[in-house]
mmCIF file of C-alpha atoms in Angstrom:
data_model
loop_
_atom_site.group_PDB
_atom_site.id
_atom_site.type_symbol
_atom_site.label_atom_id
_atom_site.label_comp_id
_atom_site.label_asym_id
_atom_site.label_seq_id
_atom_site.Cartn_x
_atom_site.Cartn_y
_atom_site.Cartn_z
ATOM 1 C CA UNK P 1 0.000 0.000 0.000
ATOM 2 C CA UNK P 2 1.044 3.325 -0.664
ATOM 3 C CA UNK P 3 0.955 6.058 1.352
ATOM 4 C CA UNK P 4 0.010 10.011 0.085
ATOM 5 C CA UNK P 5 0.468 12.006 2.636
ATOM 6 C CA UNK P 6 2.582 14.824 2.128
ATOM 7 C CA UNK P 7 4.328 17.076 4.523
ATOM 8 C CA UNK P 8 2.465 19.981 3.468
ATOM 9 C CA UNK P 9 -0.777 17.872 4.452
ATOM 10 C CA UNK P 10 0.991 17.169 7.715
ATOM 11 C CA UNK P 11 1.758 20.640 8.774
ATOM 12 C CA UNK P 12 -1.203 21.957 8.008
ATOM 13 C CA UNK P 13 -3.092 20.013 9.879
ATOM 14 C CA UNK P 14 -0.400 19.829 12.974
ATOM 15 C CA UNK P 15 0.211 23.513 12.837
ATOM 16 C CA UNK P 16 -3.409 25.314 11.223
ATOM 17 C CA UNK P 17 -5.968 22.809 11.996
ATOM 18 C CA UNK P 18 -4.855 21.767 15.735
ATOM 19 C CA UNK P 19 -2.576 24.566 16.468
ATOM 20 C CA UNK P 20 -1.065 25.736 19.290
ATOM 21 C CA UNK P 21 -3.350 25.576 21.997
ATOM 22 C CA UNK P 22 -4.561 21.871 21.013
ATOM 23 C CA UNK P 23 -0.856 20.107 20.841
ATOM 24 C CA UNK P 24 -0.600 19.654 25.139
ATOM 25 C CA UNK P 25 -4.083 19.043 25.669
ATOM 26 C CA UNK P 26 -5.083 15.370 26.084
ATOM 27 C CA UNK P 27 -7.848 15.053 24.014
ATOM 28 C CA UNK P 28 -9.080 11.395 22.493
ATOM 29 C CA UNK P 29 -11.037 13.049 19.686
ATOM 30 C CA UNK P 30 -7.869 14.788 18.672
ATOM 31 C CA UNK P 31 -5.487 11.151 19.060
ATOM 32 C CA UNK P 32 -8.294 9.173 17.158
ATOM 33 C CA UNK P 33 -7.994 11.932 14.072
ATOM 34 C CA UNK P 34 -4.565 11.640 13.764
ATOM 35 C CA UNK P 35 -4.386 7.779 14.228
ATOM 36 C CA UNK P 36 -7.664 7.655 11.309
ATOM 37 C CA UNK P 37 -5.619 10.176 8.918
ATOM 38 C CA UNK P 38 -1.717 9.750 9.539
ATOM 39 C CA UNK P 39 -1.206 5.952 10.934
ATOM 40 C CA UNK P 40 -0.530 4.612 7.313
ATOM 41 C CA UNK P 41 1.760 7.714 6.879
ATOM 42 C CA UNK P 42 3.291 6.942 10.339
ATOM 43 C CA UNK P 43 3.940 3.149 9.606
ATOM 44 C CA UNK P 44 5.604 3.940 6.459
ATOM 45 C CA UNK P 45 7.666 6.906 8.186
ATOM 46 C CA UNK P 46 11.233 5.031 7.563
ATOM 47 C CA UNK P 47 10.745 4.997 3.780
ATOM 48 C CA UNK P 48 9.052 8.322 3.193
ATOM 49 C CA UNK P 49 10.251 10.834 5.742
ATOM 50 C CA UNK P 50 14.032 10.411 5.015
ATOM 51 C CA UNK P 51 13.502 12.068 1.242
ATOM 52 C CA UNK P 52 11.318 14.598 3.110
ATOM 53 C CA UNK P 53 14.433 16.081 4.562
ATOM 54 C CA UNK P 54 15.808 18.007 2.383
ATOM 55 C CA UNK P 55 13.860 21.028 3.073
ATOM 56 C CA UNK P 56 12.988 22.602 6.521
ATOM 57 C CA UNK P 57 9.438 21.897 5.723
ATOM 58 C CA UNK P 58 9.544 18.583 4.620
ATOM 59 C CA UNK P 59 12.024 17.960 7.834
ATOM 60 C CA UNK P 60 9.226 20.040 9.985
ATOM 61 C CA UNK P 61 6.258 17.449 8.577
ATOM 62 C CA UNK P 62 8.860 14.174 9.452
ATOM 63 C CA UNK P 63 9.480 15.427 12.779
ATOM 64 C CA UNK P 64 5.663 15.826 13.841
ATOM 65 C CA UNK P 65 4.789 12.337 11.817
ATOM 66 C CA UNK P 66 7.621 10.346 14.467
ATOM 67 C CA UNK P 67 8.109 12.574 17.618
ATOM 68 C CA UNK P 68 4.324 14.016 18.100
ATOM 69 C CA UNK P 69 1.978 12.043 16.497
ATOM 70 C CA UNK P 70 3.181 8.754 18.025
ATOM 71 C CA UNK P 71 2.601 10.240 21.458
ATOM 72 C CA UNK P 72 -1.179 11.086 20.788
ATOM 73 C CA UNK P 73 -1.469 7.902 18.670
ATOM 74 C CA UNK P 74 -0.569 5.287 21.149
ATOM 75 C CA UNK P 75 -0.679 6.703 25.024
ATOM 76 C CA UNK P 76 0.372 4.149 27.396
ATOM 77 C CA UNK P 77 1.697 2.542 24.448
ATOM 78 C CA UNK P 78 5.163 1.912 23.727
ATOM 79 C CA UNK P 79 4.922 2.344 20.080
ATOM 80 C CA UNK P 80 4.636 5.993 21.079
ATOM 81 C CA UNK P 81 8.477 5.803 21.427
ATOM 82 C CA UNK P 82 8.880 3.623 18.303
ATOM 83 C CA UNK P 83 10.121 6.235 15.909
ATOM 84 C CA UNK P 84 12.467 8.008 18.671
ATOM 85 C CA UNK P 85 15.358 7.403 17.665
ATOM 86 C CA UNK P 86 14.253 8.086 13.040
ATOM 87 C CA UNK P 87 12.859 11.703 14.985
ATOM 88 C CA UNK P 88 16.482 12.338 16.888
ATOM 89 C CA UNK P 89 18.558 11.623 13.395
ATOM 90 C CA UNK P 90 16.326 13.902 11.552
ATOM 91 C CA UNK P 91 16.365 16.616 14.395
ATOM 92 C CA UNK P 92 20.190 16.103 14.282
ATOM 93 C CA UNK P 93 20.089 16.656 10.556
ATOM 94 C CA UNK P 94 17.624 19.560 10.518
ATOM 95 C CA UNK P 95 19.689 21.543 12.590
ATOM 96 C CA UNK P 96 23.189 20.411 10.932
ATOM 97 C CA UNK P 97 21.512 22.121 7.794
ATOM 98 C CA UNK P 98 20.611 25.075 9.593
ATOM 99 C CA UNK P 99 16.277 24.359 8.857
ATOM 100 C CA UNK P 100 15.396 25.225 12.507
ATOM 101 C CA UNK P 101 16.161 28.634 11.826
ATOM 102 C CA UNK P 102 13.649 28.616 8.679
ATOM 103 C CA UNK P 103 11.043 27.570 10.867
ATOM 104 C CA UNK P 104 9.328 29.836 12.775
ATOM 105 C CA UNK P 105 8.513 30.038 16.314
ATOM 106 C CA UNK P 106 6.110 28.229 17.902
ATOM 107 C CA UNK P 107 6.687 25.515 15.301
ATOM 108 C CA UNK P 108 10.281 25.620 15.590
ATOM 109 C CA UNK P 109 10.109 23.613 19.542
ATOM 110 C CA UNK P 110 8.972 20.543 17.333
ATOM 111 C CA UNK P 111 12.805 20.082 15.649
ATOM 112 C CA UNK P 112 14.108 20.311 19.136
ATOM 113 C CA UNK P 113 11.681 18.269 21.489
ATOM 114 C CA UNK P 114 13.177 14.879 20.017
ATOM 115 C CA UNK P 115 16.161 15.547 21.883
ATOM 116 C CA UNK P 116 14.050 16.389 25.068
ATOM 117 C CA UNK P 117 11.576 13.259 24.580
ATOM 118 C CA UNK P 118 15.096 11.665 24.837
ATOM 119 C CA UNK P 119 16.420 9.680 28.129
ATOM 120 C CA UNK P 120 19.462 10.187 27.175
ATOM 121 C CA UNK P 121 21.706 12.861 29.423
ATOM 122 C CA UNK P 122 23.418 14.528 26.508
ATOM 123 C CA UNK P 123 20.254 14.513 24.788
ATOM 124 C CA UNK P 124 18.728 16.612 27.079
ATOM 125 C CA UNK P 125 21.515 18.691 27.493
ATOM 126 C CA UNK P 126 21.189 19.027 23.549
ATOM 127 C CA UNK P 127 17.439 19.710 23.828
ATOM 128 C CA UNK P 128 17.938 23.015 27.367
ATOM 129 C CA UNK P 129 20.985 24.683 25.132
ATOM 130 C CA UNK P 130 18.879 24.528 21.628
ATOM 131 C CA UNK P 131 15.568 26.235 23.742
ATOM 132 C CA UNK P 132 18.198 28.758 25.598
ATOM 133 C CA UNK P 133 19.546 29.922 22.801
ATOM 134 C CA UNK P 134 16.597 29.936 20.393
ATOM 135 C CA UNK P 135 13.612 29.585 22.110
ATOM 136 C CA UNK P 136 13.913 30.779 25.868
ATOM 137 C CA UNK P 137 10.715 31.301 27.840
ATOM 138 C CA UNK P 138 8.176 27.932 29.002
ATOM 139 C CA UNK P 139 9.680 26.133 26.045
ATOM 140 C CA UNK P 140 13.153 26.120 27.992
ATOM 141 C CA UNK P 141 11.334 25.374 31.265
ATOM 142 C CA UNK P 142 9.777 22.128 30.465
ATOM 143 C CA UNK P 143 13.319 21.076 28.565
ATOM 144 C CA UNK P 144 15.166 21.809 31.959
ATOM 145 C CA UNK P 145 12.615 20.419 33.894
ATOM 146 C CA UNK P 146 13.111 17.276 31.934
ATOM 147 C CA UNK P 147 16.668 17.104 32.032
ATOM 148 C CA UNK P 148 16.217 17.508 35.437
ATOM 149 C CA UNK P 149 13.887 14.646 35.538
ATOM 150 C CA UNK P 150 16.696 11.972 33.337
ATOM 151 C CA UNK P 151 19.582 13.164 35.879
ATOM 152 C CA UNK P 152 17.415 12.219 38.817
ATOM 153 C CA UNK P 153 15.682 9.145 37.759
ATOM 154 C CA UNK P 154 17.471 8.228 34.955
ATOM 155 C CA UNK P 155 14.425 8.038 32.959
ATOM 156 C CA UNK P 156 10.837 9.228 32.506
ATOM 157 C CA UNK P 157 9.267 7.644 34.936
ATOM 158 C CA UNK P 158 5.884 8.439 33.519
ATOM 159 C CA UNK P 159 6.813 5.688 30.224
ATOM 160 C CA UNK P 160 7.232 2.572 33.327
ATOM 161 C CA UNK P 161 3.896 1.606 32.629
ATOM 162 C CA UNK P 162 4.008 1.581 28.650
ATOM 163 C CA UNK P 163 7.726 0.247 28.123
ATOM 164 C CA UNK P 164 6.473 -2.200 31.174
ATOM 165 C CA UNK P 165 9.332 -0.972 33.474
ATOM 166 C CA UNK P 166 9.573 -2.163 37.209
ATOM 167 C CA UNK P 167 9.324 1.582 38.527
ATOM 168 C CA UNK P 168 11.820 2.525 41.870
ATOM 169 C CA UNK P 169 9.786 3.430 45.152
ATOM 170 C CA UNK P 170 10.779 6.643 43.838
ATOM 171 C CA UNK P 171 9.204 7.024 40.581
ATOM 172 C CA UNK P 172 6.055 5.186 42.250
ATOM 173 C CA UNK P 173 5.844 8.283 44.798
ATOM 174 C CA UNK P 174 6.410 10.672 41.893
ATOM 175 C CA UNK P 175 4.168 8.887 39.863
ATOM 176 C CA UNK P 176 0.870 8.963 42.289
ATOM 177 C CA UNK P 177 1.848 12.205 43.525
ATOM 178 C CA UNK P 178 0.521 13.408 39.813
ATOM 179 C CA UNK P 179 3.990 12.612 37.726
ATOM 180 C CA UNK P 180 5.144 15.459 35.221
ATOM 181 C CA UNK P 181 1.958 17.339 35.622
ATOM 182 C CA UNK P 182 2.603 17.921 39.118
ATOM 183 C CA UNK P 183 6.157 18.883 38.650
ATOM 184 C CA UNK P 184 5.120 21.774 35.856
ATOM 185 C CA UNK P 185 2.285 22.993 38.344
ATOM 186 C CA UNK P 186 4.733 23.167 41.462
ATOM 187 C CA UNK P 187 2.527 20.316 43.506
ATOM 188 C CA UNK P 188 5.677 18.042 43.657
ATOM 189 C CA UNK P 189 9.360 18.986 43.163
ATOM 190 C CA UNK P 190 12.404 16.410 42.060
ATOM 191 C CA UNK P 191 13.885 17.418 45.282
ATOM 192 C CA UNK P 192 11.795 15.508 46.970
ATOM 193 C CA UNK P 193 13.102 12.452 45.216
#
């Protein structure tokens, strides 16, 4: 079967149709309109988004299709990870051509947040210089905070449950204590942990 979605198709729907204030919000409606319209597209992502890289729109479109849509496609999944590491050589590549700086902010966080979504440490090391030095502001809050989050766990603890990881008494307490949503709100900090 082939797939014909494009990247244009991709980023206007990720970027128009949902747009900013829809890409944190958990919404099921949302995840079951991008699993009905971009799961082919997703499935096929290792044989279409590598040609889509050659311009920082087509690199924009491949970086939603493996790092975002995954995540709303399959919560408590781990096929929402799947495509990690195809989203992390395109970031890589994106910014080695210089693309992040042809895309705008707010769309611009979405070549950087594969290196954040990343449990690697230099990853997210990667992922709080990139949003200091070109996107500062709640962008470069969340990255720290999840840098912060790798060098005290050593891993999201909110993915246990999908990657079916024995969690630490640690990452339990965080966990029922309201994970990552309670650390952004102030509820719970890592130096508790």
């Amino acid at each position: 079967m082939t797939d014909t979605t494009t990247p244009e198709e991709i980023n206007r729907f990720w970027l128009d149709e949902v747009g900013e204030k829809g890409w944190y919000v958990r919404s099921d409606a949302l995840d079951d309109t991008i699993r009905d319209r971009f799961l082919p597209a997703w499935e096929r992502a290792t044989k279409m988004v590598p040609g889509w890289a050659q311009t920082p729109e087509g690199a924009l479109a491949g970086l939603i299709l493996t790092d975002q849509f995954p995540r709303n496609m399959f919560r408590e999944d781990a096929r929402a990870f799947a495509t990690d590491p195809l989203a992390r050589t395109l970031a890589h590549e994106a910014i080695a051509n210089g693309f992040h700086l042809r895309i705008e902010p707010p769309a611009r966080q979405f070549v950087y947040l594969p290196f954040e979504h990343s449990e690697d440490p230099a990853d997210q090391d990667r992922a709080v210089g990139l949003f200091a030095e070109f996107m500062p502001g709640e962008n470069l809050r969340h990255a720290e905070l999840h840098r912060d989050t790798i060098a005290k766990f050593g891993r999201f603890p909110w993915r246990n449950t999908a990657l079916k990881r024995v969690p630490t008494p640690a990452e339990i307490r965080i966990m029922e204590g309201g994970g990552y949503g309670a650390l952004v709100s102030g509820k719970l900090s890592l130096a508790d942990f």
